[in-house]
CSV table of C-alpha atoms in Angstrom, one decimal:
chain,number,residue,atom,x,y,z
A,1,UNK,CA,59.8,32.2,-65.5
A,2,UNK,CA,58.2,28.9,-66.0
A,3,UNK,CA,55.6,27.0,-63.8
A,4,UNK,CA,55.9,26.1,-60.2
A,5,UNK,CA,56.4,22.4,-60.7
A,6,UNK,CA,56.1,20.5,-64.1
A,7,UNK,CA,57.4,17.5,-65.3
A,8,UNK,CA,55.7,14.1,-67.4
A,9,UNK,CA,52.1,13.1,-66.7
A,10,UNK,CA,54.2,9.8,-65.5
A,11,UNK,CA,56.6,11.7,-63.0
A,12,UNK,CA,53.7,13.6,-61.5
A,13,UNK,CA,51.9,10.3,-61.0
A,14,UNK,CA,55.0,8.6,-59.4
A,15,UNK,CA,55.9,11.7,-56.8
A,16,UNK,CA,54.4,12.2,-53.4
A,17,UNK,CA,51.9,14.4,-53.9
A,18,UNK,CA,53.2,16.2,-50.5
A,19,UNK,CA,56.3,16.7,-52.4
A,20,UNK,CA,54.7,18.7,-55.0
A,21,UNK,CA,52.4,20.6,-52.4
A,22,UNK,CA,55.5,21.5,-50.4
A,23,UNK,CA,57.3,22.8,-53.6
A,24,UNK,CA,54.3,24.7,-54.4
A,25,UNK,CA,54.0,26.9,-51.1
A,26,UNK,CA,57.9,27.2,-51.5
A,27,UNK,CA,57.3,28.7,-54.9
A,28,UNK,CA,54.4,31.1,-53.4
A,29,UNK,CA,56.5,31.9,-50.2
A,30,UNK,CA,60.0,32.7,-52.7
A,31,UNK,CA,57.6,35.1,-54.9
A,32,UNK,CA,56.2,36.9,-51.8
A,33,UNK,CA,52.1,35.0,-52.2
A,34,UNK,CA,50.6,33.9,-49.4
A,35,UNK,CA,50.7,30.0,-48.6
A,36,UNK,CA,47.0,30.4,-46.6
A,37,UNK,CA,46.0,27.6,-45.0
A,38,UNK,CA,43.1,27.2,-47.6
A,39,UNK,CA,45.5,27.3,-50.8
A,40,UNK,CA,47.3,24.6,-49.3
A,41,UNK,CA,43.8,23.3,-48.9
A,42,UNK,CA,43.2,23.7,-52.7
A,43,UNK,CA,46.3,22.3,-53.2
A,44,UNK,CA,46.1,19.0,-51.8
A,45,UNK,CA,42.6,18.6,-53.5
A,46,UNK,CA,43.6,19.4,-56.9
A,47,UNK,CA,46.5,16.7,-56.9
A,48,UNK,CA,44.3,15.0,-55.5
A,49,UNK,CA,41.7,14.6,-58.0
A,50,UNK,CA,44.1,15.1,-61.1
A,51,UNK,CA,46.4,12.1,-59.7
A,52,UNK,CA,43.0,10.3,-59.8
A,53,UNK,CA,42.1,11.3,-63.3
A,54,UNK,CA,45.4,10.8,-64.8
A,55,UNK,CA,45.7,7.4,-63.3
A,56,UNK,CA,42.6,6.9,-64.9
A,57,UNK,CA,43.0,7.7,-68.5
A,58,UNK,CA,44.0,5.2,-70.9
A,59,UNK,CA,47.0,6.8,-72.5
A,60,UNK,CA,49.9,9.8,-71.4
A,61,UNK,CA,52.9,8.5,-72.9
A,62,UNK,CA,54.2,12.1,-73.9
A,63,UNK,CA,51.8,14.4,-71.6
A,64,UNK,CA,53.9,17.3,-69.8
A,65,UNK,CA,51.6,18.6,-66.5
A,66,UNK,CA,52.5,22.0,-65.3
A,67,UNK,CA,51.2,23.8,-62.2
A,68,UNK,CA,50.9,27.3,-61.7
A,69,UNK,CA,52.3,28.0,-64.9
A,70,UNK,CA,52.7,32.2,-65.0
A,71,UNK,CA,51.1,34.1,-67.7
A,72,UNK,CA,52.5,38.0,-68.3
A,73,UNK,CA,48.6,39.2,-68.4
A,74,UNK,CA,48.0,41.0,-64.7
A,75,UNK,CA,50.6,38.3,-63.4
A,76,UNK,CA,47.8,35.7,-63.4
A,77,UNK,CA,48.8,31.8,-62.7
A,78,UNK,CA,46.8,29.3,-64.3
A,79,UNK,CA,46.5,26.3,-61.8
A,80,UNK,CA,47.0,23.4,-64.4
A,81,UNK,CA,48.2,23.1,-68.0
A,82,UNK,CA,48.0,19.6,-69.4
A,83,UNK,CA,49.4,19.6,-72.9
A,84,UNK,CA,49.4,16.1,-74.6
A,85,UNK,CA,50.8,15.7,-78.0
A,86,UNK,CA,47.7,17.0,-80.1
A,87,UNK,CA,46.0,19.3,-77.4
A,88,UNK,CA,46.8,21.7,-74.6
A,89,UNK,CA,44.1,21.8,-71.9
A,90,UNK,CA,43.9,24.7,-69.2
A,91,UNK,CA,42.4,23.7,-65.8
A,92,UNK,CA,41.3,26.1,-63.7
A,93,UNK,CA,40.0,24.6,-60.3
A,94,UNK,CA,37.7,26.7,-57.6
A,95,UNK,CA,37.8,24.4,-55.0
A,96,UNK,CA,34.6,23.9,-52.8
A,97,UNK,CA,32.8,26.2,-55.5
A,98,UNK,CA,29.5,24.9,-56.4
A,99,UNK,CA,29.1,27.3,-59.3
A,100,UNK,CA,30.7,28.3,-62.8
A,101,UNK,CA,30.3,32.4,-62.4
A,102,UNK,CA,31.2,34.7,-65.0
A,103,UNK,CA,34.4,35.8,-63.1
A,104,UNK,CA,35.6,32.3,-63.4
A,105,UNK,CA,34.5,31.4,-66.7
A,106,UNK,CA,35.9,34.8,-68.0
A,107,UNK,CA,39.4,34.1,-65.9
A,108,UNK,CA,39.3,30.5,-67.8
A,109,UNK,CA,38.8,31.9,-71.2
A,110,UNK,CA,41.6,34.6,-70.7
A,111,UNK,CA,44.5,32.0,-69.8
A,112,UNK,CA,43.1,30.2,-72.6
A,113,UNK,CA,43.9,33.1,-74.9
A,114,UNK,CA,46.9,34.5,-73.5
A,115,UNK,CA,48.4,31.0,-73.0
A,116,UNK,CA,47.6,30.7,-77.4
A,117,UNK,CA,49.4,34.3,-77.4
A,118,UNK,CA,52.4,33.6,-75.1
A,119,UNK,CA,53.7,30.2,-74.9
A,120,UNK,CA,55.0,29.3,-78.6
A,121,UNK,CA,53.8,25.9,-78.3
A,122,UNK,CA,50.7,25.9,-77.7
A,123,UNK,CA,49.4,27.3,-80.9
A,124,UNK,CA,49.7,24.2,-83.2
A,125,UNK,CA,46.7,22.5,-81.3
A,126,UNK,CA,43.5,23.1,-79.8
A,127,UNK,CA,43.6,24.9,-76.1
A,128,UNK,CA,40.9,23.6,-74.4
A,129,UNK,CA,39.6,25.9,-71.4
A,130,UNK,CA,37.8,23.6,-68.8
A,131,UNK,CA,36.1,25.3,-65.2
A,132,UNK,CA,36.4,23.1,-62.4
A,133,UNK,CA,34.1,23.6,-59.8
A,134,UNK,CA,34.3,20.9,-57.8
A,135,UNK,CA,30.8,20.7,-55.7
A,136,UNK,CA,29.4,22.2,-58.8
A,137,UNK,CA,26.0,19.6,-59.3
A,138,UNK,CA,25.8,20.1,-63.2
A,139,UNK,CA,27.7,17.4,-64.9
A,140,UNK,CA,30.7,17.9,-67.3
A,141,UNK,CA,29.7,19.2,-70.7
A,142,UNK,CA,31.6,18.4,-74.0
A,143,UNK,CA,31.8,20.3,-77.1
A,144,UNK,CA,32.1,19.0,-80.6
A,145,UNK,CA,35.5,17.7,-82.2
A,146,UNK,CA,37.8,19.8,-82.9
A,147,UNK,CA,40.2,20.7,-85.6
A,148,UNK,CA,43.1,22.9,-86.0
A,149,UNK,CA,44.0,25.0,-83.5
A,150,UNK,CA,42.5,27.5,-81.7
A,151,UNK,CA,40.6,28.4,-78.0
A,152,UNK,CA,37.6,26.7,-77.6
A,153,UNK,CA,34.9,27.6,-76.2
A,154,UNK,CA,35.3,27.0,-72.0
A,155,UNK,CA,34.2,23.9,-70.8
A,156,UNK,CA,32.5,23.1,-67.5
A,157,UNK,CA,32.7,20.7,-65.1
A,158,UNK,CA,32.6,19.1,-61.7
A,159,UNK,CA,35.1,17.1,-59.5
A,160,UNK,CA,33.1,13.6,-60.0
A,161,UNK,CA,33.1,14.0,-64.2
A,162,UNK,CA,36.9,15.3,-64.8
A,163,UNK,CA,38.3,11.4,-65.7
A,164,UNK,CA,35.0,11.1,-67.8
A,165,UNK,CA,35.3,14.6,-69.3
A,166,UNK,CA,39.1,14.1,-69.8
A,167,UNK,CA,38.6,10.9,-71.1
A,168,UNK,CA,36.5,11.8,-73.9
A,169,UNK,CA,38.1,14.3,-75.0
A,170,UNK,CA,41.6,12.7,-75.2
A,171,UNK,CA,39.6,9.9,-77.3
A,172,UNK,CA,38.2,12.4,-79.4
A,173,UNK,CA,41.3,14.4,-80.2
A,174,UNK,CA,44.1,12.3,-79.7
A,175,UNK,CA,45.8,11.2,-83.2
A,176,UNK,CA,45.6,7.5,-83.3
């Protein structure tokens, strides 16, 4: 059972981001979730600003996107796996949120870890967790470089820092 719609940083960028929003409320509707008015919502916002941040960074030759990529734990979904060739980054997104609470931060950490547990090929490189809350006022934070492999510790960040926070840290742990 793999994620929802995945594909090349580069083929995400060139599709209709209706395209992708359409084949994710087929996937919810096909596996009996609810297509609510305000996931669609979400959605549309989190293509949105990753189509804005990935158009944005200065190199994704070789980055695979996933969305809604399933993890065995509880049948949880994490909403965005971005796995370039020295890092996999987890990006959870609560739309309209203006705060990073514990049940989010704690959600982000666990598809963190059980991503590093479950999917094979994500345990030679850091996972970074990052919280999205997109009306969130506090900045993006970054942690120091990393080495090895591993979860980090879960980032946080807003909607107006992601292509500086993404940015950074694919300049800071990107092999050259």
């Amino acid at each position: 059972m793999g994620a929802w719609w995945s594909g090349p940083v580069a083929t995400f960028l060139n599709t209709d981001p209706d395209r992708i929003g359409e084949r994710l409320a087929h996937e919810a509707g096909r596996r009996r979730f609810s297509s609510e008015p305000q996931q669609l919502r979400a959605w549309a916002t989190q293509l949105d600003l990753l189509r804005t941040t990935l158009t944005a960074l200065p190199q994704t030759a070789g980055w695979q996107i996933l969305f809604e990529f399933p993890i065995p734990r509880l049948g949880g979904r994490i909403d965005t796996v971005l796995i370039s060739p020295d890092v996999t980054f987890v990006l959870e997104f609560k739309v309209g949120a203006s705060q990073f609470d514990a049940v989010a931060l704690a959600q982000t950490e666990g598809y963190a870890l059980d991503l590093q547990d479950f999917h094979a090929g994500s345990r030679r490189h850091p996972i970074i967790p990052i919280l999205i809350a997109t009306e969130a006022a506090q900045p993006a934070q970054t942690s120091p470089l990393l080495l090895g492999s591993g979860v980090t510790p879960v980032l946080k960040c807003n909607a107006p820092n992601l292509t500086e926070l993404l940015s950074d840290l694919a300049r800071r742990t990107l092999t050259p």
